[in-house]
Amino acid sequence: MHEYSIAYDIYATARRTALDHHATAVRRITVSFGEMAMINPEQVCFLFGTIAEDDPLLSGAELVYEKAPPRTRCSCGYEGSEIYVCPECGTLPTIVSGKEIVVKNIEIDTGE
């Protein structure tokens, strides 16, 4: 179940960032999931909530996600979203993005 380790990594990243900025609370975390990452974002959100619920700094934090479509590139010059066959030349294009999981934004309260 790699969703758990991803949820934990998001939790740890948010916690570390909050502590580095002397936050009193984490309110919202925005994560981009590449559609080719083979991850269930809803399950990650559920697991994140379970992990964070006992931490006063992150309890109640909202995990919001976006899906990032795949982007491909072919040696013939094609760039687009076709992942199986290049529509220009018929070869297999290279996936250049859409597999990654990125924490894009962490909203915190600093008490100021």
Tab-separated table of C-alpha atoms in Angstrom:
chain	number	residue	atom	x	y	z
A	1	MET	CA	0.000	0.000	0.000
A	2	HIS	CA	2.222	2.817	-1.249
A	3	GLU	CA	-0.569	5.375	-0.683
A	4	TYR	CA	0.264	5.245	3.036
A	5	SER	CA	3.923	6.126	2.483
A	6	ILE	CA	2.914	8.973	0.167
A	7	ALA	CA	0.421	10.287	2.731
A	8	TYR	CA	3.102	10.089	5.407
A	9	ASP	CA	5.631	11.919	3.217
A	10	ILE	CA	3.103	14.712	2.609
A	11	TYR	CA	2.461	14.892	6.359
A	12	ALA	CA	6.193	15.006	7.138
A	13	THR	CA	6.814	17.686	4.505
A	14	ALA	CA	3.983	19.864	5.826
A	15	ARG	CA	5.092	19.389	9.432
A	16	ARG	CA	8.726	20.218	8.662
A	17	THR	CA	7.680	23.319	6.690
A	18	ALA	CA	5.350	24.466	9.465
A	19	LEU	CA	8.048	24.070	12.115
A	20	ASP	CA	10.620	25.852	9.930
A	21	HIS	CA	8.248	28.840	9.687
A	22	HIS	CA	7.165	28.789	13.359
A	23	ALA	CA	3.567	27.995	12.411
A	24	THR	CA	0.815	27.521	14.937
A	25	ALA	CA	-1.302	25.431	12.538
A	26	VAL	CA	-1.370	23.994	9.037
A	27	ARG	CA	-4.636	24.823	7.290
A	28	ARG	CA	-4.394	23.457	3.750
A	29	ILE	CA	-1.965	21.460	1.636
A	30	THR	CA	-2.304	21.369	-2.139
A	31	VAL	CA	-0.777	18.400	-3.933
A	32	SER	CA	-0.542	17.666	-7.650
A	33	PHE	CA	-0.865	13.985	-8.590
A	34	GLY	CA	0.262	13.017	-12.063
A	35	GLU	CA	-2.378	10.893	-13.755
A	36	MET	CA	0.316	8.352	-14.618
A	37	ALA	CA	1.484	8.059	-10.976
A	38	MET	CA	-0.869	5.104	-10.414
A	39	ILE	CA	-2.030	6.540	-7.085
A	40	ASN	CA	-5.519	6.810	-5.643
A	41	PRO	CA	-5.664	10.451	-4.446
A	42	GLU	CA	-8.813	9.891	-2.381
A	43	GLN	CA	-7.082	7.148	-0.430
A	44	VAL	CA	-4.036	9.376	0.126
A	45	CYS	CA	-6.334	12.115	1.486
A	46	PHE	CA	-8.029	9.655	3.841
A	47	LEU	CA	-4.726	8.268	5.096
A	48	PHE	CA	-3.286	11.766	5.505
A	49	GLY	CA	-6.242	12.682	7.724
A	50	THR	CA	-5.691	9.574	9.808
A	51	ILE	CA	-1.984	10.307	10.232
A	52	ALA	CA	-2.476	14.018	10.984
A	53	GLU	CA	-5.431	13.773	13.372
A	54	ASP	CA	-3.285	13.246	16.493
A	55	ASP	CA	-0.845	16.047	15.679
A	56	PRO	CA	-2.020	19.403	17.090
A	57	LEU	CA	-0.092	21.244	14.375
A	58	LEU	CA	-1.830	19.416	11.513
A	59	SER	CA	-5.101	18.280	13.056
A	60	GLY	CA	-7.890	19.550	10.833
A	61	ALA	CA	-5.579	20.356	7.924
A	62	GLU	CA	-7.244	19.942	4.554
A	63	LEU	CA	-5.445	18.006	1.843
A	64	VAL	CA	-6.555	19.214	-1.583
A	65	TYR	CA	-5.380	17.552	-4.757
A	66	GLU	CA	-5.172	18.330	-8.441
A	67	LYS	CA	-4.645	15.845	-11.222
A	68	ALA	CA	-1.862	16.614	-13.682
A	69	PRO	CA	-2.315	15.209	-17.184
A	70	PRO	CA	0.554	13.381	-18.862
A	71	ARG	CA	2.814	15.324	-21.225
A	72	THR	CA	4.814	13.487	-23.854
A	73	ARG	CA	7.498	14.284	-26.389
A	74	CYS	CA	8.611	12.374	-29.461
A	75	SER	CA	11.865	12.458	-31.421
A	76	CYS	CA	9.889	13.680	-34.455
A	77	GLY	CA	9.052	16.895	-32.603
A	78	TYR	CA	5.553	16.029	-31.372
A	79	GLU	CA	4.644	17.332	-27.925
A	80	GLY	CA	1.279	16.566	-26.387
A	81	SER	CA	-0.637	14.119	-24.241
A	82	GLU	CA	-0.724	10.944	-26.355
A	83	ILE	CA	1.082	8.294	-24.296
A	84	TYR	CA	0.920	5.190	-26.498
A	85	VAL	CA	1.499	6.140	-30.113
A	86	CYS	CA	2.829	9.393	-31.522
A	87	PRO	CA	0.103	10.812	-33.782
A	88	GLU	CA	2.783	12.307	-36.045
A	89	CYS	CA	5.067	9.337	-36.747
A	90	GLY	CA	3.554	6.267	-35.047
A	91	THR	CA	6.413	5.562	-32.614
A	92	LEU	CA	6.289	5.418	-28.829
A	93	PRO	CA	6.617	8.915	-27.317
A	94	THR	CA	8.544	9.615	-24.109
A	95	ILE	CA	6.560	10.638	-21.032
A	96	VAL	CA	8.122	13.864	-19.730
A	97	SER	CA	5.620	14.649	-16.963
A	98	GLY	CA	2.514	13.220	-15.382
A	99	LYS	CA	4.112	10.579	-13.145
A	100	GLU	CA	5.144	12.895	-10.339
A	101	ILE	CA	3.523	13.795	-7.022
A	102	VAL	CA	4.276	17.374	-5.981
A	103	VAL	CA	3.364	19.354	-2.876
A	104	LYS	CA	2.496	22.680	-4.503
A	105	ASN	CA	1.350	24.804	-1.582
A	106	ILE	CA	1.139	24.669	2.208
A	107	GLU	CA	-1.072	27.230	3.962
A	108	ILE	CA	-0.094	27.865	7.573
A	109	ASP	CA	-1.036	30.139	10.463
A	110	THR	CA	1.851	31.884	12.141
A	111	GLY	CA	-0.077	33.707	14.827
A	112	GLU	CA	0.817	37.107	13.376
